[in-house]
Short mmCIF file of C-alpha atoms and ligand atoms in Angstrom, two decimals:
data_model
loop_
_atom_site.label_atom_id
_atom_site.label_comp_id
_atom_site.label_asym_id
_atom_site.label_seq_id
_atom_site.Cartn_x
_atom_site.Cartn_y
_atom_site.Cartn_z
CA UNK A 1 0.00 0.00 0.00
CA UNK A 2 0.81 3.51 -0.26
CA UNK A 3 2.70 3.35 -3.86
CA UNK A 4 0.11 5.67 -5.57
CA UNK A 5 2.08 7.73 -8.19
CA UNK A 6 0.14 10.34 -8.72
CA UNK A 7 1.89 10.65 -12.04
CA UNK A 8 -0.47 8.68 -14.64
CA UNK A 9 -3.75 9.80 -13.68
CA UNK A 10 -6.60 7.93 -15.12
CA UNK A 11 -9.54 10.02 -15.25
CA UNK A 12 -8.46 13.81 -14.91
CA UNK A 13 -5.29 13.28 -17.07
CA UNK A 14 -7.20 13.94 -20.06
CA UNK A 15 -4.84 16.83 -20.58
CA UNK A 16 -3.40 14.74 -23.51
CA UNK A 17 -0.69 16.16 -24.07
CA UNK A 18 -0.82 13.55 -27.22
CA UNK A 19 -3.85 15.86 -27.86
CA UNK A 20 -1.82 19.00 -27.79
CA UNK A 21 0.79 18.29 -29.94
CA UNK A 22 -1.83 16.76 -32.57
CA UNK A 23 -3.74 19.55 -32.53
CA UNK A 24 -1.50 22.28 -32.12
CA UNK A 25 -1.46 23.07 -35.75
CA UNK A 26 -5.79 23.25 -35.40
CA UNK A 27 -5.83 26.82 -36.19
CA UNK A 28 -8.44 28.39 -35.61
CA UNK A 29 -11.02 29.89 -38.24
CA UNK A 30 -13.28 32.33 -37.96
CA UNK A 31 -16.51 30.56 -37.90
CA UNK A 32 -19.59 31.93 -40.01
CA UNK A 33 -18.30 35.28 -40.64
CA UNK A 34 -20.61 35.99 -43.61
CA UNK A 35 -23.46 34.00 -42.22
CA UNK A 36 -25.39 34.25 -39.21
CA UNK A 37 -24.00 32.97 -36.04
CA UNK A 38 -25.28 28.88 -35.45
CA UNK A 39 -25.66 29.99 -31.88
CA UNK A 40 -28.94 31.22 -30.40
CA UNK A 41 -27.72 34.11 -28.74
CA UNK A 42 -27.32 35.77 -32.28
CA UNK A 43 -30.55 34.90 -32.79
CA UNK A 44 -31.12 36.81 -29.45
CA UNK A 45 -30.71 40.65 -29.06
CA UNK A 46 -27.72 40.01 -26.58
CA UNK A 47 -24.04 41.10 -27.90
CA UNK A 48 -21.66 39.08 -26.93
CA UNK A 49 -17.68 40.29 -27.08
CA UNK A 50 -16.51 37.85 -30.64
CA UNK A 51 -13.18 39.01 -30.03
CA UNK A 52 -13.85 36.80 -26.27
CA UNK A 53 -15.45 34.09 -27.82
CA UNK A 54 -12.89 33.81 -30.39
CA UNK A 55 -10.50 33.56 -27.94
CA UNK A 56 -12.09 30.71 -26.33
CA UNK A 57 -12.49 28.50 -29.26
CA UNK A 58 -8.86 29.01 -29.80
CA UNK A 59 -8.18 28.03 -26.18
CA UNK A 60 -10.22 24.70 -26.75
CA UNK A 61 -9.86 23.05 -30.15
CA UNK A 62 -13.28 21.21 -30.71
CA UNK A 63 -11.30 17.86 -31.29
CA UNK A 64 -10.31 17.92 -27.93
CA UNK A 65 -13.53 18.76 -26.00
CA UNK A 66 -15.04 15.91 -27.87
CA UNK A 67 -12.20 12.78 -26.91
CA UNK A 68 -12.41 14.56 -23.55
CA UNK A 69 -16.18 13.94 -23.48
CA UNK A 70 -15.57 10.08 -25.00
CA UNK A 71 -15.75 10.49 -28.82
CA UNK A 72 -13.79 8.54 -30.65
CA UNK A 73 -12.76 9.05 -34.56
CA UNK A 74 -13.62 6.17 -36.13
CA UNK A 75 -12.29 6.54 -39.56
CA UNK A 76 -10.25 9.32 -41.65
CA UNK A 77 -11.52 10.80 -44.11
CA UNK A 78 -9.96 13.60 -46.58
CA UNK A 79 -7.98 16.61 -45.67
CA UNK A 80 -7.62 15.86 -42.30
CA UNK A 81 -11.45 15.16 -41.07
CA UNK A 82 -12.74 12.76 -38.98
CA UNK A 83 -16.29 10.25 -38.75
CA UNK A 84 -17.16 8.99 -35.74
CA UNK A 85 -20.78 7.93 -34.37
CA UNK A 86 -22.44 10.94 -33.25
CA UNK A 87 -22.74 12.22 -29.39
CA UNK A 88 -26.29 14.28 -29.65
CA UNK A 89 -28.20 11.22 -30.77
CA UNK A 90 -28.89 7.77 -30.62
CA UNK A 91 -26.15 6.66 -33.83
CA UNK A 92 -25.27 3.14 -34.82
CA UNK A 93 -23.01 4.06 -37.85
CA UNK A 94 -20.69 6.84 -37.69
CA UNK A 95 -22.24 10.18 -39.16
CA UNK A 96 -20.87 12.90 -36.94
CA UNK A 97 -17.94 14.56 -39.38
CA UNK A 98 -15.32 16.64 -37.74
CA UNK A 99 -13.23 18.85 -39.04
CA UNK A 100 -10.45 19.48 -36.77
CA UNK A 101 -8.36 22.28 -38.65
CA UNK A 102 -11.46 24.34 -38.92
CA UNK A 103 -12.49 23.52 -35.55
CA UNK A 104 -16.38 22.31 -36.96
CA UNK A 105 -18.92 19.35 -36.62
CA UNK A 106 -21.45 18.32 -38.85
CA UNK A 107 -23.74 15.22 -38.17
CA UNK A 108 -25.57 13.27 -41.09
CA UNK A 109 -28.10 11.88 -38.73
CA UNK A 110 -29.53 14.69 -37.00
CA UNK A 111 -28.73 17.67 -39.17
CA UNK A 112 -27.01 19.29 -36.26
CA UNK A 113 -23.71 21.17 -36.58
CA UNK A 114 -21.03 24.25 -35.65
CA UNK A 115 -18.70 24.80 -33.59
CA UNK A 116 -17.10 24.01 -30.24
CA UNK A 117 -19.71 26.37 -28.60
CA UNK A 118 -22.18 25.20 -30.34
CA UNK A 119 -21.24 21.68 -29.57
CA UNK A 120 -21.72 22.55 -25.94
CA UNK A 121 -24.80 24.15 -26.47
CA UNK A 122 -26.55 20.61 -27.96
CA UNK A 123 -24.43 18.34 -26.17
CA UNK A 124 -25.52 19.37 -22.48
CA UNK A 125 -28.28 20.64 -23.33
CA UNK A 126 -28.35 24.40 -21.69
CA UNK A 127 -28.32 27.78 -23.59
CA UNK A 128 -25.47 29.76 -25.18
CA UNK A 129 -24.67 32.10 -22.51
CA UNK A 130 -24.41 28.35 -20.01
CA UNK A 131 -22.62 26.60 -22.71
CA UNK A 132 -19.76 29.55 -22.74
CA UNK A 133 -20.19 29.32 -18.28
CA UNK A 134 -19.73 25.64 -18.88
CA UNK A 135 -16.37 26.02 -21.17
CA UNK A 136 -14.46 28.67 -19.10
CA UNK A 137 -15.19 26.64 -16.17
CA UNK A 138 -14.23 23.33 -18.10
CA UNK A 139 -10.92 25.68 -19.66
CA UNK A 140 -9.99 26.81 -16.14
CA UNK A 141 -10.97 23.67 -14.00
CA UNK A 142 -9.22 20.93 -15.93
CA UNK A 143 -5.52 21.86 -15.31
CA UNK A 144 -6.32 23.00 -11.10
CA UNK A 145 -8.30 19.86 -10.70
CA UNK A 146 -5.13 17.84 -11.83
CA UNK A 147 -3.33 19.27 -9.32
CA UNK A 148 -5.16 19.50 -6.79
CA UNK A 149 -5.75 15.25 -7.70
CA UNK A 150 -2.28 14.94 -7.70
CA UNK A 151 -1.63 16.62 -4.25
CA UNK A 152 -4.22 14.35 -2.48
CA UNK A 153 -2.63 11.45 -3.87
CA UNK A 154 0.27 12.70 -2.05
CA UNK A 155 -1.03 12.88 1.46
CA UNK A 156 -3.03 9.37 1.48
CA UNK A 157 0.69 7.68 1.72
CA UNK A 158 1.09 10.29 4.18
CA UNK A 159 -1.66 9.51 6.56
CA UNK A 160 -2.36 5.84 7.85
CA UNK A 161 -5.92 6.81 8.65
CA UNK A 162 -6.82 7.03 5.23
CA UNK A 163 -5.35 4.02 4.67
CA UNK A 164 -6.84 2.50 7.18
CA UNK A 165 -10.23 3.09 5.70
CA UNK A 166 -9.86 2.20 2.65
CA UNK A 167 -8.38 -0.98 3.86
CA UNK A 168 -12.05 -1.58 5.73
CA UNK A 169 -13.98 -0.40 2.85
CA UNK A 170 -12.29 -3.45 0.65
CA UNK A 171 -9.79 -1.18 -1.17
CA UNK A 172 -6.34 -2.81 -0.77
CA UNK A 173 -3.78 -3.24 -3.74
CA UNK A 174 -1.76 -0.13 -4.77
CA UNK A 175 -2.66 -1.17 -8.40
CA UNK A 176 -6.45 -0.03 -7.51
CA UNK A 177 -5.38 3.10 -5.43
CA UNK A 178 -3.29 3.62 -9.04
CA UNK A 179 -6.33 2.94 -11.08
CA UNK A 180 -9.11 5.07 -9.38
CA UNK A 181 -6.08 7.76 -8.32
CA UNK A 182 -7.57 7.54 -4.98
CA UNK A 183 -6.02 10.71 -2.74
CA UNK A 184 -6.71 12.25 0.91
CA UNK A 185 -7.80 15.25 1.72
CA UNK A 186 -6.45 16.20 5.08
CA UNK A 187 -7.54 19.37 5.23
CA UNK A 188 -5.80 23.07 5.98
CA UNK A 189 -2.96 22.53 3.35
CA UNK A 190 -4.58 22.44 -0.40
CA UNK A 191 -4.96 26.26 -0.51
CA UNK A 192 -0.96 26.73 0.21
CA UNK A 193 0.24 24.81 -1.90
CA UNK A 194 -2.13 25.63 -5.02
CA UNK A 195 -1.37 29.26 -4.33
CA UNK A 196 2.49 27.93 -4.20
CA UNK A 197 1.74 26.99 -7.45
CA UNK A 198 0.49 30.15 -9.02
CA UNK A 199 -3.29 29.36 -8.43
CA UNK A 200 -5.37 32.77 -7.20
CA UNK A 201 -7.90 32.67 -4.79
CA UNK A 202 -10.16 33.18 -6.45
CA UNK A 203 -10.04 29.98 -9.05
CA UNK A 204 -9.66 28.05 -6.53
CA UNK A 205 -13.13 29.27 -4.44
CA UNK A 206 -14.53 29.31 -8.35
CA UNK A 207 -13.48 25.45 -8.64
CA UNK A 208 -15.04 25.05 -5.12
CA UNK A 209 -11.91 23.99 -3.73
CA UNK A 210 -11.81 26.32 -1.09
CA UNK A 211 -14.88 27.98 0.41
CA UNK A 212 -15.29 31.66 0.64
CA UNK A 213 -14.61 31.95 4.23
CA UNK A 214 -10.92 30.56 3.02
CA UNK A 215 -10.82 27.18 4.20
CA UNK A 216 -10.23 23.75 2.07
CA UNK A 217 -13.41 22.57 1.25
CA UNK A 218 -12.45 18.91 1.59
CA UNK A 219 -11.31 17.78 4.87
CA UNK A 220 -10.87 14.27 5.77
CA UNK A 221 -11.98 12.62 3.39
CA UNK A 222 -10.91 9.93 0.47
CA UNK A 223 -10.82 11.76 -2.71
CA UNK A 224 -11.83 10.11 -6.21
CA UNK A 225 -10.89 12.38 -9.18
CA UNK A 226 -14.20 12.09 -11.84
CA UNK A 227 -14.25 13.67 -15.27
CA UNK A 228 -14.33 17.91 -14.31
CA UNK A 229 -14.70 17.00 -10.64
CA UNK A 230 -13.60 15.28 -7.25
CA UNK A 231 -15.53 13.02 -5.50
CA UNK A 232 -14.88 12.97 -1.46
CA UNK A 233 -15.65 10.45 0.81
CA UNK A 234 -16.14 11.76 4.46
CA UNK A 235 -13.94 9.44 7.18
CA UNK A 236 -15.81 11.09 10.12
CA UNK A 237 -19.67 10.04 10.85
CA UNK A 238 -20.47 13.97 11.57
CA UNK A 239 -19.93 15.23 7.80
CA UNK A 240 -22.36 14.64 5.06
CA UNK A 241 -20.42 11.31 3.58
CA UNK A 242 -20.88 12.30 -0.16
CA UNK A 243 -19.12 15.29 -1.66
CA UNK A 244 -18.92 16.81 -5.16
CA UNK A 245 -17.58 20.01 -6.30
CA UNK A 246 -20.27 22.41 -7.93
CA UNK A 247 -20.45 21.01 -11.40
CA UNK A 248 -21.70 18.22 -13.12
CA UNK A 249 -20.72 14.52 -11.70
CA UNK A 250 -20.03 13.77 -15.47
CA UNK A 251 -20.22 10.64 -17.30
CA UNK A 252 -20.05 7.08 -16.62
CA UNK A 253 -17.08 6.62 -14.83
CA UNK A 254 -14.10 4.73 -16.41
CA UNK A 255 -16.78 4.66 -18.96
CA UNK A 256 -13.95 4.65 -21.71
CA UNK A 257 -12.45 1.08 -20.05
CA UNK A 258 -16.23 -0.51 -19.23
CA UNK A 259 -17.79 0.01 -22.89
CA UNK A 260 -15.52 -2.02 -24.74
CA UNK A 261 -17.40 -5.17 -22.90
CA UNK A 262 -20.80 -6.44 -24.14
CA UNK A 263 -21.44 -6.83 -20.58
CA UNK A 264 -21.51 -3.89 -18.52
CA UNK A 265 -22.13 -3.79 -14.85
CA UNK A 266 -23.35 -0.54 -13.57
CA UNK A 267 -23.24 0.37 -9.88
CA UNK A 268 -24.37 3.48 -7.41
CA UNK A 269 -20.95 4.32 -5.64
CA UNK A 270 -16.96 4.58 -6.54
CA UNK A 271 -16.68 1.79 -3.46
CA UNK A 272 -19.25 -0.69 -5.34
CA UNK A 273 -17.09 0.03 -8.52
CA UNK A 274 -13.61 -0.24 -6.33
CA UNK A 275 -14.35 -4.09 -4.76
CA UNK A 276 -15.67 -5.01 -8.16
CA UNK A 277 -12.56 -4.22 -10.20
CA UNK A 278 -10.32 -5.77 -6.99
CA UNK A 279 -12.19 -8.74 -8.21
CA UNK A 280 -11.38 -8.58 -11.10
CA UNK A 281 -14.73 -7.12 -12.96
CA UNK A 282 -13.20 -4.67 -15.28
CA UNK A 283 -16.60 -4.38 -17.27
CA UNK A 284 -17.54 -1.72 -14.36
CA UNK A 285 -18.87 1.33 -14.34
CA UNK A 286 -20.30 3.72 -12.00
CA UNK A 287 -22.95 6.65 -11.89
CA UNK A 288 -22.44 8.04 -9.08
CA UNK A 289 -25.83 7.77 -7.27
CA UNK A 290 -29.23 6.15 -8.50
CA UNK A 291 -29.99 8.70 -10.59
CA UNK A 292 -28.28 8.92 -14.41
CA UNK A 293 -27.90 12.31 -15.75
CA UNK A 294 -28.65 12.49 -19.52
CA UNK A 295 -24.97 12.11 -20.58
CA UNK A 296 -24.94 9.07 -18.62
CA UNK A 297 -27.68 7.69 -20.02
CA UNK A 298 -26.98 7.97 -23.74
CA UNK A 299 -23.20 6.15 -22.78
CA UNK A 300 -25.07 3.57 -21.59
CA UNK A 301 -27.22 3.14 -24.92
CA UNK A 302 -24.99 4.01 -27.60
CA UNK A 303 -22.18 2.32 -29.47
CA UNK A 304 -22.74 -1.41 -28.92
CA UNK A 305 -26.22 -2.53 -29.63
CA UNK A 306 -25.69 -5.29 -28.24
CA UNK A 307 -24.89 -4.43 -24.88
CA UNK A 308 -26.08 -5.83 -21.63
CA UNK A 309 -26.28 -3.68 -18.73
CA UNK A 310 -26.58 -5.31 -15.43
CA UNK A 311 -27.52 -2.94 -12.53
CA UNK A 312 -26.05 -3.76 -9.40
CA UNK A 313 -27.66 -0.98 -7.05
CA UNK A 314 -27.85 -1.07 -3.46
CA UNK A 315 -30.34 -3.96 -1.83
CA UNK A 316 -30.78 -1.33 0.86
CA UNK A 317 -33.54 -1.65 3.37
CA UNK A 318 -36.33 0.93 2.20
CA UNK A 319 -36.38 0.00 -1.39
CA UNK A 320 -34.76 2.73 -3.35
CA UNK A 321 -32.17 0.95 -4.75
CA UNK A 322 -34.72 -1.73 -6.38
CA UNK A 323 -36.93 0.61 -7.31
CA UNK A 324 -34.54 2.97 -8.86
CA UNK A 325 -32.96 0.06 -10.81
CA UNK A 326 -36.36 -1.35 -12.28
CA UNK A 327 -37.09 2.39 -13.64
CA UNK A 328 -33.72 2.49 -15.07
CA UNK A 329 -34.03 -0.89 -16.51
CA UNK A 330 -36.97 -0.43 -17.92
CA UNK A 331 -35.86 2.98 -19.57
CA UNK A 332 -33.02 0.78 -20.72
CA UNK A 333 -35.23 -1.34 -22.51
CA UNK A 334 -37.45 1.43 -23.92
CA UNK A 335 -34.14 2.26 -25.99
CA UNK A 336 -33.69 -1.41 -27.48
CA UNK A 337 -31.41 -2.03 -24.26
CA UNK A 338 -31.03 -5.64 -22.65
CA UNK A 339 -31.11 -4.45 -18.72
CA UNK A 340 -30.96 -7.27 -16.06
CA UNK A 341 -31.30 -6.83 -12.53
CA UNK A 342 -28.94 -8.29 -10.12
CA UNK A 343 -30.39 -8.77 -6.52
CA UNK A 344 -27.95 -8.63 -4.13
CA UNK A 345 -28.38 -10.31 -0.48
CA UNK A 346 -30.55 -7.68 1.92
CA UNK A 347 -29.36 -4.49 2.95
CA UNK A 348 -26.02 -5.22 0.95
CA UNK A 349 -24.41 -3.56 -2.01
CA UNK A 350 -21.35 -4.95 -3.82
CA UNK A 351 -18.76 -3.36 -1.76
CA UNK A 352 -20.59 -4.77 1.52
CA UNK A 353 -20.84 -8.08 -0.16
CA UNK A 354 -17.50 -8.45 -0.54
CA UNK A 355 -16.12 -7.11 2.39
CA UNK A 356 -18.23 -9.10 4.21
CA UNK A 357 -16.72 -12.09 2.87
CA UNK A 358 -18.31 -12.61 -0.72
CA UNK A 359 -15.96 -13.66 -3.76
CA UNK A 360 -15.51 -13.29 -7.53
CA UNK A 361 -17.41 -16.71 -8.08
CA UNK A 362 -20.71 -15.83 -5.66
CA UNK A 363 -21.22 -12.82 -7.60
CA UNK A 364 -20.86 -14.14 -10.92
CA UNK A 365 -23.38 -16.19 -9.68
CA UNK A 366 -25.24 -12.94 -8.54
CA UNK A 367 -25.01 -11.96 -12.57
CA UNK A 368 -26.33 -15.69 -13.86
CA UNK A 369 -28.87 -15.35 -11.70
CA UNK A 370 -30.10 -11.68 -12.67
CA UNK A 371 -33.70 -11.17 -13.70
CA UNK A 372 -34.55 -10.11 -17.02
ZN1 ZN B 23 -26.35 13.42 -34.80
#
């Protein structure tokens, strides 16, 4: 225990600096300059600054906001452009064209296309002025997140107590703590260092980080770095247990590792996902509560139509768990989705079901037995 490097990070390190250099000759063009703006806010009586939002779309090339948010080329095509199945609907063969040197989408399928902001716009669903809120937050966000990621990873080896709890909550090889970059947050020592590091104040209460009043906003607890966020785990019963940052929880996580299996199992919590890949289930993934934001949801449903999801959600005592999973299944199925519903011993989920003693082979058993 206690060998996380916190130099290959998994989820946050989507810096690419692969990305960087491969797009660092994506100049930017100037997009629609004789033609109406494809955003809405032209369409508005708003002005907004171009020379600002120029400047943005320079600072992120539309190729890599879209790998960042899980699309994948899937074959070349002429001067430099790109097919790949498309993010804003339900595609089965690629129609979503990119053109990375002009910095432009178009999709086949839906008839939607534009730019990065534009992208935004569709993608999560929120208006232009929240789509440029969401991109400066995503452009400043990524890089202090990373640090502040690689900083907790730091201080778990430093302090047994986190150790010690992840040790009871089933996590124990260093190749996990390596996989899910799991940190501490001690608490009273993020803001120095960030600011060390050149970090104002003020990006770091904007990223949530700190609070206003000054103070780290995570403080004992076990820190999971998502997609544009940290997840932290409270190790004292008198703090709420679940944390996120302001922001979206993002997509599935390790969605990029989990959809390459026809077989998917999906789970509520990062500790559910953690015991299951100890196991040796690497066809998990996680959403991060019951509830699957609409990003979530299409992962789930798009690429292979063939996939199986299995939901593996709590078998708490009141019932949510079930009952969330049979909605969710049955929305699964609306969309041509095989769901199956594992059912887990009472008042477990998987990460008490295997600290409590259960093995790889019981809960494959769990997954032969699932209802359809
Ligand atoms: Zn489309």
């Amino acid at each position: 225990m206690g060998a996380a490097s916190p130099v290959q990070p998994v989820l946050l390190g989507e810096d690419g600096s692969h990305r960087r250099v491969f797009f660092a000759r994506a100049h930017h063009r100037c997009l629609g300059s004789e033609r109406a703006l494809p955003y809405s806010a032209d369409r508005g009586k708003k002005s907004v600054n171009r020379q600002a939002l120029d400047e943005l779309k320079q600072q992120i090339p539309l190729m890599g906001y879209l790998q960042a948010h899980d699309w994948h080329p899937a074959r070349p095509l002429s001067r430099g452009r790109w097919m790949g199945l498309c993010p804003l609907h339900a595609d089965h063969k690629p129609s979503f064209l990119v053109d990375p040197h002009k910095d432009l989408f178009y999709c086949y399928g839906c008839g939607r296309g534009g730019d990065v902001i534009r992208f935004a716009e569709l993608y999560h669903q929120v208006k232009f002025e929240q789509a440029l809120a969401l991109l400066r937050q995503w452009r400043g966000a990524e890089p202090l997140l990373h640090e502040a990621a690689r900083f907790y990873a730091i201080q778990l080896e430093r302090h047994p107590e986190a150790v010690a709890y992840l040790l009871q909550r089933g996590v124990r090889s260093p190749e996990l703590i390596e996989h899910m970059q799991i940190g501490y947050a001690p608490g009273g020592c993020l803001r120095g260092w960030l600011t060390q590091l050149g970090y104002s104040l003020e990006a770091l209460c904007q990223a949530g980080l700190v609070t206003s009043a000054g103070y780290d906003a995570y403080v004992h607890r076990v820190v999971f770095p998502l997609e544009g966020n940290l997840y932290g785990r409270s190790l004292s019963a008198s703090a709420p247990a679940h944390r996120l940052l302001p922001g979206s929880k993002g997509g599935l996580y390790s969605w990029e590792q989990a959809q390459r299996y026809p077989e998917v199992i999906l789970v509520e919590g990062l500790f559910d996902y953690a015991v299951l890949w100890e196991a040796g289930f690497h066809n998990v993934t996680c959403s991060l509560g019951t509830h699957l934001n609409p990003r979530q949801l299409r992962q789930l449903c798009e690429g292979s139509p063939t996939r199986t999801v299995y939901l593996a959600f709590d078998a708490d005592g009141n019932g949510s768990g079930r009952q969330a999973a049979q909605c969710l299944s049955q929305s699964l199925r609306e969309r041509g989705i095989p769901a199956r519903l594992v059912s887990l011993p009472d008042g477990h989920d998987p990460s008490s079901f295997f600290v409590g003693g259960g093995n790889a082979h019981e809960f494959h058993r769990l997954l032969e037995e699932a209802s359809r």
